[in-house]
């Protein structure tokens, strides 16, 4: 030792030298000496410390960082061999505090500040005498808290350094807090003062710092023994981090929550703010987070059950899992976990408030919380459904699909756990209040779909009465219509067991909803499928015959100047397309059509006429009248009331479009019937039809000529007018019109009654017609030429003389003449 003392004397002198390099070299040599176990051990460490600590402590204030760092390292090496003694604590901790505790920055080097904190950490770890196992402190050694004397210095250091800019320092401070809480039974004296600086770290950009801060706040929270408000503040600050993008931050929130549930002194009064920390982690997208927190959550539940077993045994919490328990729930929560949530349902107030937040992540996580609350509270949630309903309906139509999907799952779980009488009252009321919204329908859909209540269809009448409101069944939103039809499909089994009035109203709602979305194939098919389901065992025609009249009575405002986008017009359009024309309801349908066509604006008229055109194609299939004369009379009544008024010319582009659509509807009607009826119709409407072949619109002319192809023998005056009109169409701008006009010419024939009186005149007229047709045979259009040849062949059968005369005068090529019939034939 004498030899070592001589060395130490030399180093101590040099350490106090004014020259930096001298001090630095001496400190390095002394550090190397202390690092060698041959030189420094338990036996001589006290002497070395006593011999050197004064000059080393002075070096903590050295101007040069390297000297300060070396001195600190030397002290740490000596401390490794020293026995636990309050004396060393009283010497060293205040020195560190002088460098780190003042608010004004004394130690400018970040690395040096970190080194001093690590030394403090080492000192606390070395001199700890109290350990914490679970929630019980077990005293070790002599049971004395040796950190009590330097306790204030330690806390002062931590308070200031927790505001440091260096991330490694912040993390080290958090480690010191956790260690101090274990090492000192006096930690609770000023633990509360660390809460504020720690809470500022929860927003740090480094996830590692956020994790450390959460963990340290958990330790601090356990040591705040009287200030419940401060604990609430800590929980409030930690809670947003359950939405942190880093999974390990979220996991740490769950860990702290479970720690508080099991070890916090005043935990029973703080269950509401604590629970969200774990419940959010139970639905985390990362399996590792879910698995760990679920284990801790079960432990917390078991502890709660063991503490309240006598009381919980009186409650109905030990029932068996139902056979049809929801499949989306992997495992039913334990009795203790369910009891924990059920006694803390006040948390719903916060959850529901945050479900309406403007931030997407807040809405998502609060909905996840509600999901877990529903799973744990089960049927005990019934008294709270009044508060939940409106918010849940709104969330079911959230713009973010994951949120809306989760809300619908929550609604389904409520439908399963809560009896129908409880939720239907509020759900129906919400539907009345927000009739045109998608959310209430989605929510109701999920409630009914998952409900296992045997009486869930008992108040179906009230629900269908709500649906009868036009603002619901006339909704033009495709998502709304799709969801509504899905809901109606769920309800239809109950409707089949209900009384006649419920069935009738259900039919009306389904028909109108399908009608207003008729142009969408998916909606149309789904709606018609539901109509077929409620029609069984009868045919769908019979159910139309029964209830369509009632459905038409619900269409109001048809006597107004409606456009094609007006809901009532769209519904009538769809009804015509779906139901077609059947004798039992034709008069009522005809009245609605007539009223609409008389009052609607042009667009509305076109919409209805287009539906009439589509329905008319199946006239003979749907009208079901065997007597042709009766069929003709019914058809003519329909034409005269609903179509003929719109064949008359009126000025304007809109009127022109209406006229075109009316001709289209008439053409479809003629195509939809058979036998001699089309000829009778054409004969009855000859005057307006002849005028229509001169219409400005090509489509009108085309459809009018298509109708006139069914023409029968005409009087001479009609032939004269009709023939002239047809010949003029051979020069029409529309190719299709030219071809149809050529075909129609072959249909010209004089009635037998006028053969004797007008036969010569007809033959003369026909010669002119032949001549004009032969002129147009030179057309390069093959189909026009072929149509003319066919018509000439047909006409010459009755008047060969007129044909021969025209052929002689015509200047046709030999090729064309060879295609025409010979005069003798």
mmCIF file of N, CA and C in Angstrom, residues 139-201:
data_model
loop_
_atom_site.group_PDB
_atom_site.id
_atom_site.type_symbol
_atom_site.label_atom_id
_atom_site.label_comp_id
_atom_site.label_asym_id
_atom_site.label_seq_id
_atom_site.Cartn_x
_atom_site.Cartn_y
_atom_site.Cartn_z
ATOM 1 N N UNK A 139 -38.582 -5.352 3.410
ATOM 2 C CA UNK A 139 -37.341 -4.719 3.853
ATOM 3 C C UNK A 139 -36.192 -5.719 3.849
ATOM 4 N N UNK A 140 -35.028 -5.248 3.429
ATOM 5 C CA UNK A 140 -33.850 -6.105 3.426
ATOM 6 C C UNK A 140 -32.734 -5.436 4.200
ATOM 7 N N UNK A 141 -31.682 -6.137 4.451
ATOM 8 C CA UNK A 141 -30.570 -5.575 5.213
ATOM 9 C C UNK A 141 -31.031 -5.129 6.580
ATOM 10 N N UNK A 142 -30.611 -3.931 6.968
ATOM 11 C CA UNK A 142 -30.987 -3.401 8.281
ATOM 12 C C UNK A 142 -32.320 -2.661 8.221
ATOM 13 N N UNK A 143 -32.945 -2.661 7.038
ATOM 14 C CA UNK A 143 -34.265 -2.037 6.918
ATOM 15 C C UNK A 143 -34.210 -0.525 6.857
ATOM 16 N N UNK A 144 -33.031 0.048 6.761
ATOM 17 C CA UNK A 144 -32.910 1.501 6.743
ATOM 18 C C UNK A 144 -32.939 2.012 5.315
ATOM 19 N N UNK A 145 -33.635 3.106 5.097
ATOM 20 C CA UNK A 145 -33.683 3.729 3.770
ATOM 21 C C UNK A 145 -32.487 4.664 3.647
ATOM 22 N N UNK A 146 -31.392 4.176 3.081
ATOM 23 C CA UNK A 146 -30.157 4.968 3.006
ATOM 24 C C UNK A 146 -30.258 6.079 1.978
ATOM 25 N N UNK A 147 -31.297 6.020 1.118
ATOM 26 C CA UNK A 147 -31.453 7.083 0.118
ATOM 27 C C UNK A 147 -32.272 8.252 0.642
ATOM 28 N N UNK A 148 -32.695 8.178 1.894
ATOM 29 C CA UNK A 148 -33.538 9.250 2.425
ATOM 30 C C UNK A 148 -32.787 10.573 2.491
ATOM 31 N N UNK A 149 -31.516 10.547 2.937
ATOM 32 C CA UNK A 149 -30.767 11.796 3.078
ATOM 33 C C UNK A 149 -30.516 12.487 1.732
ATOM 34 N N UNK A 150 -30.053 11.757 0.701
ATOM 35 C CA UNK A 150 -29.842 12.429 -0.590
ATOM 36 C C UNK A 150 -31.122 12.483 -1.454
ATOM 37 N N UNK A 151 -32.266 12.090 -0.867
ATOM 38 C CA UNK A 151 -33.509 11.956 -1.650
ATOM 39 C C UNK A 151 -33.872 13.260 -2.364
ATOM 40 N N UNK A 152 -33.813 14.384 -1.647
ATOM 41 C CA UNK A 152 -34.210 15.655 -2.255
ATOM 42 C C UNK A 152 -33.304 16.032 -3.418
ATOM 43 N N UNK A 153 -31.991 15.756 -3.249
ATOM 44 C CA UNK A 153 -31.060 16.041 -4.346
ATOM 45 C C UNK A 153 -31.400 15.198 -5.579
ATOM 46 N N UNK A 154 -31.737 13.931 -5.344
ATOM 47 C CA UNK A 154 -32.074 13.038 -6.470
ATOM 48 C C UNK A 154 -33.304 13.557 -7.210
ATOM 49 N N UNK A 155 -34.333 13.920 -6.459
ATOM 50 C CA UNK A 155 -35.567 14.406 -7.078
ATOM 51 C C UNK A 155 -35.325 15.724 -7.799
ATOM 52 N N UNK A 156 -34.515 16.598 -7.193
ATOM 53 C CA UNK A 156 -34.214 17.891 -7.840
ATOM 54 C C UNK A 156 -33.492 17.675 -9.169
ATOM 55 N N UNK A 157 -32.569 16.737 -9.176
ATOM 56 C CA UNK A 157 -31.842 16.414 -10.421
ATOM 57 C C UNK A 157 -32.839 15.946 -11.489
ATOM 58 N N UNK A 158 -33.691 15.020 -11.099
ATOM 59 C CA UNK A 158 -34.642 14.437 -12.058
ATOM 60 C C UNK A 158 -35.603 15.479 -12.604
ATOM 61 N N UNK A 159 -36.113 16.330 -11.755
ATOM 62 C CA UNK A 159 -37.089 17.345 -12.196
ATOM 63 C C UNK A 159 -36.503 18.230 -13.291
ATOM 64 N N UNK A 160 -35.244 18.615 -13.123
ATOM 65 C CA UNK A 160 -34.617 19.521 -14.088
ATOM 66 C C UNK A 160 -34.191 18.765 -15.345
ATOM 67 N N UNK A 161 -33.574 17.623 -15.157
ATOM 68 C CA UNK A 161 -33.039 16.897 -16.305
ATOM 69 C C UNK A 161 -34.139 16.249 -17.168
ATOM 70 N N UNK A 162 -35.325 16.102 -16.630
ATOM 71 C CA UNK A 162 -36.445 15.616 -17.448
ATOM 72 C C UNK A 162 -36.876 16.647 -18.491
ATOM 73 N N UNK A 163 -36.327 17.831 -18.373
ATOM 74 C CA UNK A 163 -36.598 18.865 -19.380
ATOM 75 C C UNK A 163 -35.413 19.049 -20.310
ATOM 76 N N UNK A 164 -34.454 18.150 -20.250
ATOM 77 C CA UNK A 164 -33.258 18.206 -21.096
ATOM 78 C C UNK A 164 -33.635 17.968 -22.561
ATOM 79 N N UNK A 165 -32.789 18.435 -23.460
ATOM 80 C CA UNK A 165 -33.034 18.249 -24.897
ATOM 81 C C UNK A 165 -32.437 16.961 -25.445
ATOM 82 N N UNK A 166 -31.582 16.311 -24.649
ATOM 83 C CA UNK A 166 -30.846 15.138 -25.122
ATOM 84 C C UNK A 166 -31.663 13.874 -24.825
ATOM 85 N N UNK A 167 -32.124 13.141 -25.867
ATOM 86 C CA UNK A 167 -33.004 11.981 -25.648
ATOM 87 C C UNK A 167 -32.423 10.926 -24.709
ATOM 88 N N UNK A 168 -31.103 10.674 -24.799
ATOM 89 C CA UNK A 168 -30.497 9.656 -23.944
ATOM 90 C C UNK A 168 -30.595 10.043 -22.471
ATOM 91 N N UNK A 169 -30.493 11.355 -22.206
ATOM 92 C CA UNK A 169 -30.615 11.844 -20.816
ATOM 93 C C UNK A 169 -32.038 11.626 -20.301
ATOM 94 N N UNK A 170 -33.007 11.899 -21.157
ATOM 95 C CA UNK A 170 -34.408 11.721 -20.766
ATOM 96 C C UNK A 170 -34.679 10.264 -20.431
ATOM 97 N N UNK A 171 -34.175 9.379 -21.259
ATOM 98 C CA UNK A 171 -34.387 7.949 -21.028
ATOM 99 C C UNK A 171 -33.718 7.508 -19.738
ATOM 100 N N UNK A 172 -32.491 8.038 -19.475
ATOM 101 C CA UNK A 172 -31.765 7.684 -18.252
ATOM 102 C C UNK A 172 -32.514 8.173 -17.018
ATOM 103 N N UNK A 173 -33.121 9.350 -17.125
ATOM 104 C CA UNK A 173 -33.906 9.880 -16.000
ATOM 105 C C UNK A 173 -35.075 8.961 -15.673
ATOM 106 N N UNK A 174 -35.723 8.480 -16.713
ATOM 107 C CA UNK A 174 -36.857 7.572 -16.500
ATOM 108 C C UNK A 174 -36.395 6.277 -15.817
ATOM 109 N N UNK A 175 -35.202 5.797 -16.197
ATOM 110 C CA UNK A 175 -34.663 4.597 -15.566
ATOM 111 C C UNK A 175 -34.354 4.862 -14.093
ATOM 112 N N UNK A 176 -33.830 6.053 -13.798
ATOM 113 C CA UNK A 176 -33.510 6.409 -12.408
ATOM 114 C C UNK A 176 -34.785 6.477 -11.574
ATOM 115 N N UNK A 177 -35.859 7.012 -12.162
ATOM 116 C CA UNK A 177 -37.130 7.095 -11.435
ATOM 117 C C UNK A 177 -37.610 5.702 -11.050
ATOM 118 N N UNK A 178 -37.577 4.791 -12.009
ATOM 119 C CA UNK A 178 -38.034 3.428 -11.720
ATOM 120 C C UNK A 178 -37.165 2.777 -10.639
ATOM 121 N N UNK A 179 -35.854 3.009 -10.722
ATOM 122 C CA UNK A 179 -34.947 2.403 -9.750
ATOM 123 C C UNK A 179 -35.123 3.029 -8.368
ATOM 124 N N UNK A 180 -35.301 4.334 -8.320
ATOM 125 C CA UNK A 180 -35.470 5.024 -7.041
ATOM 126 C C UNK A 180 -36.734 4.553 -6.339
ATOM 127 N N UNK A 181 -37.782 4.341 -7.123
ATOM 128 C CA UNK A 181 -39.035 3.871 -6.537
ATOM 129 C C UNK A 181 -38.847 2.506 -5.881
ATOM 130 N N UNK A 182 -37.986 1.679 -6.460
ATOM 131 C CA UNK A 182 -37.715 0.363 -5.883
ATOM 132 C C UNK A 182 -36.748 0.483 -4.697
ATOM 133 N N UNK A 183 -35.777 1.381 -4.850
ATOM 134 C CA UNK A 183 -34.684 1.459 -3.881
ATOM 135 C C UNK A 183 -35.062 2.205 -2.613
ATOM 136 N N UNK A 184 -36.010 3.127 -2.714
ATOM 137 C CA UNK A 184 -36.289 3.986 -1.559
ATOM 138 C C UNK A 184 -37.751 3.887 -1.148
ATOM 139 N N UNK A 185 -37.949 3.586 0.110
ATOM 140 C CA UNK A 185 -39.315 3.577 0.636
ATOM 141 C C UNK A 185 -39.849 4.988 0.814
ATOM 142 N N UNK A 186 -38.997 5.990 0.632
ATOM 143 C CA UNK A 186 -39.407 7.385 0.780
ATOM 144 C C UNK A 186 -39.770 8.028 -0.547
ATOM 145 N N UNK A 187 -39.755 7.249 -1.597
ATOM 146 C CA UNK A 187 -39.975 7.815 -2.942
ATOM 147 C C UNK A 187 -41.305 8.570 -3.044
ATOM 148 N N UNK A 188 -42.324 8.117 -2.332
ATOM 149 C CA UNK A 188 -43.652 8.725 -2.456
ATOM 150 C C UNK A 188 -43.711 10.157 -1.935
ATOM 151 N N UNK A 189 -42.705 10.585 -1.152
ATOM 152 C CA UNK A 189 -42.750 11.937 -0.577
ATOM 153 C C UNK A 189 -42.855 13.018 -1.648
ATOM 154 N N UNK A 190 -42.028 12.880 -2.677
ATOM 155 C CA UNK A 190 -42.031 13.910 -3.729
ATOM 156 C C UNK A 190 -42.255 13.313 -5.124
ATOM 157 N N UNK A 191 -42.792 12.125 -5.179
ATOM 158 C CA UNK A 191 -43.027 11.483 -6.483
ATOM 159 C C UNK A 191 -43.950 12.336 -7.354
ATOM 160 N N UNK A 192 -44.910 12.979 -6.731
ATOM 161 C CA UNK A 192 -45.889 13.774 -7.478
ATOM 162 C C UNK A 192 -45.231 14.884 -8.279
ATOM 163 N N UNK A 193 -44.110 15.430 -7.757
ATOM 164 C CA UNK A 193 -43.447 16.538 -8.443
ATOM 165 C C UNK A 193 -42.827 16.110 -9.776
ATOM 166 N N UNK A 194 -42.633 14.807 -9.977
ATOM 167 C CA UNK A 194 -42.054 14.316 -11.231
ATOM 168 C C UNK A 194 -43.103 14.125 -12.318
ATOM 169 N N UNK A 195 -44.364 14.160 -11.928
ATOM 170 C CA UNK A 195 -45.436 13.858 -12.887
ATOM 171 C C UNK A 195 -45.482 14.870 -14.030
ATOM 172 N N UNK A 196 -45.420 16.149 -13.709
ATOM 173 C CA UNK A 196 -45.539 17.181 -14.747
ATOM 174 C C UNK A 196 -44.437 17.096 -15.801
ATOM 175 N N UNK A 197 -43.145 17.055 -15.389
ATOM 176 C CA UNK A 197 -42.103 16.939 -16.436
ATOM 177 C C UNK A 197 -42.211 15.630 -17.227
ATOM 178 N N UNK A 198 -42.638 14.564 -16.573
ATOM 179 C CA UNK A 198 -42.796 13.298 -17.302
ATOM 180 C C UNK A 198 -43.909 13.391 -18.336
ATOM 181 N N UNK A 199 -44.983 14.073 -17.996
ATOM 182 C CA UNK A 199 -46.114 14.182 -18.927
ATOM 183 C C UNK A 199 -45.739 14.966 -20.185
ATOM 184 N N UNK A 200 -44.784 15.884 -20.055
ATOM 185 C CA UNK A 200 -44.348 16.618 -21.249
ATOM 186 C C UNK A 200 -43.621 15.694 -22.235
ATOM 187 N N UNK A 201 -43.046 14.604 -21.715
ATOM 188 C CA UNK A 201 -42.309 13.662 -22.585
ATOM 189 C C UNK A 201 -43.246 12.758 -23.384
#
